GROMACS .gro file of C-alpha atoms in nm:
model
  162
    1UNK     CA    1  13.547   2.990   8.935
    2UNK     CA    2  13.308   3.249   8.829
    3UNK     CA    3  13.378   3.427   8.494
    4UNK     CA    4  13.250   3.794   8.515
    5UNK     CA    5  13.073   3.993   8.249
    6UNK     CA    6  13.082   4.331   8.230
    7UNK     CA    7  12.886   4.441   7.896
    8UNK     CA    8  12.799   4.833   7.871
    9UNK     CA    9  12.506   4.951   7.673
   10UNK     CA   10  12.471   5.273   7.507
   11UNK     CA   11  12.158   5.445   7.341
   12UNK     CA   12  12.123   5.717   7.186
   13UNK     CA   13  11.796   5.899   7.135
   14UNK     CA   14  11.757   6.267   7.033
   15UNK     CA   15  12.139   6.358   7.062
   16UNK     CA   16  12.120   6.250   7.408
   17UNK     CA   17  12.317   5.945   7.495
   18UNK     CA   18  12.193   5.725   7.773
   19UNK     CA   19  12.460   5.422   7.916
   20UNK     CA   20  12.355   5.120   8.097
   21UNK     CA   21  12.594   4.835   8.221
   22UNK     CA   22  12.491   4.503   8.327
   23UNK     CA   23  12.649   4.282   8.527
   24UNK     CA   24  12.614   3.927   8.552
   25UNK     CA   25  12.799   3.619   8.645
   26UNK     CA   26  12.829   3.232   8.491
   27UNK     CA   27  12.980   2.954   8.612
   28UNK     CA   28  13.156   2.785   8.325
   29UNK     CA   29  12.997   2.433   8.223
   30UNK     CA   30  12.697   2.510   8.322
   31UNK     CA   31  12.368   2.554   8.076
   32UNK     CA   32  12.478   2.792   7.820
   33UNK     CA   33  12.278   3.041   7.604
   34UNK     CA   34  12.354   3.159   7.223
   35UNK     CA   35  12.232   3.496   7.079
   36UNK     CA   36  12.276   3.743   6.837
   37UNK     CA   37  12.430   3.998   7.043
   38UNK     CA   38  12.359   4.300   6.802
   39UNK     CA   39  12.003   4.168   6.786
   40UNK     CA   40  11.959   4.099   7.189
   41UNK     CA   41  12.120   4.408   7.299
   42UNK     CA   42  11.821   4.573   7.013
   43UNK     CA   43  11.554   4.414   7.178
   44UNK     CA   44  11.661   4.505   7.546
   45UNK     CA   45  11.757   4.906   7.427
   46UNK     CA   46  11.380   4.864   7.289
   47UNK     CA   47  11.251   4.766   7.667
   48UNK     CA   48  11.446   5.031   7.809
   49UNK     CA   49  11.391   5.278   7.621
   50UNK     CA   50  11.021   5.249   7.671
   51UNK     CA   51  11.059   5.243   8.053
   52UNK     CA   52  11.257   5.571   8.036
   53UNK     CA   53  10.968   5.706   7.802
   54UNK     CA   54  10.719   5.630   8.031
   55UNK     CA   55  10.876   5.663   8.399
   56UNK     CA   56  10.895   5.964   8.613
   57UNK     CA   57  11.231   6.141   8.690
   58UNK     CA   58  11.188   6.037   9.024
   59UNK     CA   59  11.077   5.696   8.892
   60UNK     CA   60  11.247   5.321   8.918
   61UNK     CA   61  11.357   5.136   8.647
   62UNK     CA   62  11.519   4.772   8.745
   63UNK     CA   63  11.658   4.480   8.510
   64UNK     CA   64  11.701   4.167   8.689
   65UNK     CA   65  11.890   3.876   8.505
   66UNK     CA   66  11.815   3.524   8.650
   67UNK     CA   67  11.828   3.190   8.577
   68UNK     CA   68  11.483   3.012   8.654
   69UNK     CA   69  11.188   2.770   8.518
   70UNK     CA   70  11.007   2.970   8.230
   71UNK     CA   71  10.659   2.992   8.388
   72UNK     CA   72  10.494   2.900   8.068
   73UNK     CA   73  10.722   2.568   7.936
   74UNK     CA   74  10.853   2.480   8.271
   75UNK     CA   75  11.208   2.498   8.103
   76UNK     CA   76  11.538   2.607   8.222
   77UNK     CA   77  11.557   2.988   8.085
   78UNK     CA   78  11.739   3.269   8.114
   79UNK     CA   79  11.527   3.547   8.255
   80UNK     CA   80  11.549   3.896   8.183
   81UNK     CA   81  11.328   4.170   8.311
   82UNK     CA   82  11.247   4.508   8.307
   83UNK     CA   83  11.050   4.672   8.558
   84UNK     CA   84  10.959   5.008   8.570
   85UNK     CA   85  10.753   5.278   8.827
   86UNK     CA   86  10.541   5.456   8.529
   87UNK     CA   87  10.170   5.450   8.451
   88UNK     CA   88  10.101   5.084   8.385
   89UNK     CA   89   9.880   4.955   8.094
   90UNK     CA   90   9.533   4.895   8.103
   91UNK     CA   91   9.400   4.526   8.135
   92UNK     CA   92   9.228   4.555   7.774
   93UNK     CA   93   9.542   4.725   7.586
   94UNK     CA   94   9.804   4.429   7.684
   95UNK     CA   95   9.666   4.191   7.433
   96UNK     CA   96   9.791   4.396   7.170
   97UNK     CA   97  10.148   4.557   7.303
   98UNK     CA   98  10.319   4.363   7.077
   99UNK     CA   99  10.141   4.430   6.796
  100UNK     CA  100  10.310   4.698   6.545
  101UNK     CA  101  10.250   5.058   6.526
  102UNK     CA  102  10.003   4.957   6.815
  103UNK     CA  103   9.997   5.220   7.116
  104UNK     CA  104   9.835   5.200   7.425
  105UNK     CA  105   9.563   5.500   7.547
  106UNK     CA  106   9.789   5.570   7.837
  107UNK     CA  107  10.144   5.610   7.569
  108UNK     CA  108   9.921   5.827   7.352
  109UNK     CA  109   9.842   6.058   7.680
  110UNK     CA  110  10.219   6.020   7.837
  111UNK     CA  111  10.387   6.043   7.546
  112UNK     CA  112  10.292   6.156   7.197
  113UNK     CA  113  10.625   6.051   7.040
  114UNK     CA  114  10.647   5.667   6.915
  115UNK     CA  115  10.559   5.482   6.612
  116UNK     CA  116  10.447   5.161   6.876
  117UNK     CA  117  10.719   4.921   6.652
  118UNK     CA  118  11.001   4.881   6.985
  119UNK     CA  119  10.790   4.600   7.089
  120UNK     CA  120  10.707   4.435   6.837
  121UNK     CA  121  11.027   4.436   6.738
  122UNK     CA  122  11.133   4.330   7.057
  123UNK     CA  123  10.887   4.006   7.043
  124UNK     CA  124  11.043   3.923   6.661
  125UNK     CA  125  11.380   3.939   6.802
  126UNK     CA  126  11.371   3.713   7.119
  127UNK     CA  127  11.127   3.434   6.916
  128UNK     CA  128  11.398   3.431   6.673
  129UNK     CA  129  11.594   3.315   6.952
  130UNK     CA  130  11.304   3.077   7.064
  131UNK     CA  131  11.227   3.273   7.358
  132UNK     CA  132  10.923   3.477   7.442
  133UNK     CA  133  10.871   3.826   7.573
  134UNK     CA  134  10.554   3.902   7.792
  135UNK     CA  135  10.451   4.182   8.017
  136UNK     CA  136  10.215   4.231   8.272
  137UNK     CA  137  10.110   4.559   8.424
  138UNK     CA  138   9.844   4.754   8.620
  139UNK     CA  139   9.739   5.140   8.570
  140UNK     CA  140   9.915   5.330   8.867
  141UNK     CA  141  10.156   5.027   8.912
  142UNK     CA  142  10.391   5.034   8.643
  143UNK     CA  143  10.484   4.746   8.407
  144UNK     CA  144  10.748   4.471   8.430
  145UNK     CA  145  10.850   4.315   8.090
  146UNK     CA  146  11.013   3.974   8.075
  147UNK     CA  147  11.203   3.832   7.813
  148UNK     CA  148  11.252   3.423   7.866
  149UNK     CA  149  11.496   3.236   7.668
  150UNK     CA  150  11.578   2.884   7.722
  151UNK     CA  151  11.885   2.721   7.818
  152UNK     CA  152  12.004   2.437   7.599
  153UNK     CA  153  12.326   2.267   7.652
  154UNK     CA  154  12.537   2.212   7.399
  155UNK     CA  155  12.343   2.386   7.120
  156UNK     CA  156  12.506   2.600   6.872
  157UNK     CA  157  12.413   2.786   6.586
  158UNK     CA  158  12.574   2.988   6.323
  159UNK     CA  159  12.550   3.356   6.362
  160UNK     CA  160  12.531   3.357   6.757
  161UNK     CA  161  12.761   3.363   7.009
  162UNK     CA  162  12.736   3.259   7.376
   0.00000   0.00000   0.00000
């Protein structure tokens, strides 16, 4: 039997209020996951809001949830990513995304709002979780972020729900 989730997200930004649901499924007993829900759903609004920054109106933005092998530790993980339609990120400025107050040339051009702390933030969040965010991107091709976090069985921690 599948047990459905059905968890709505809403941001606001500038008095306007933006909603996103996601919907998911788990079968119970399987690997389970434990997070700070405030703090996940803070690092995700962070991700999204940055695709809505930088995407056209008559862009794409997708979030796919999965369960597959992180392609760095070869580890069961929970995979979340974001992928959006906008300008992309130059090869030499994605070294440093995730660095604070750091902005890319191409967020300075598209959008002159930003402090460039969302993703850092972001990265502090999910490696408190002992998971790992990377992105990778072309100019013209948009950017797809991925957030990994690993599946543990039986793990639980104070402060975190599953």
């Amino acid at each position: 039997m599948l047990d459905r989730i059905d968890e709505p997200i809403v941001i606001r930004e500038g008095g306007a209020e933006f909603r996103w649901t996601f919907r998911g499924w788990s079968e119970p007993g399987t690997d389970e996951i434990y997070i700070d829900p405030m703090r996940m759903e803070q690092a995700l609004a962070n991700l999204l809001l940055n695709a809505k920054k930088y995407t056209p109106r008559d862009g794409r933005i997708e979030v796919i949830v999965r369960k597959a092998l992180d392609g760095t530790t070869g580890d069961p993980a929970l995979l979340v990513e974001v992928q959006d339609s906008g300008p992309g990120i130059a090869e030499g400025d994605l070294p440093f995304v995730f660095e604070r107050f750091y902005r890319s040339g191409e967020a300075r051009k598209t959008s002159p709002a930003g402090m460039g702390l969302g993703l850092a933030i972001c990265k502090e969040i999910v490696e408190q979780h002992g998971g790992r965010v990377q992105v990778s991107s072309r100019l013209g091709l948009g950017s797809t972020f991925t957030i990994a976090l690993p599946l543990r069985a039986g793990l639980t921690k104070a402060g975190m729900t599953r």
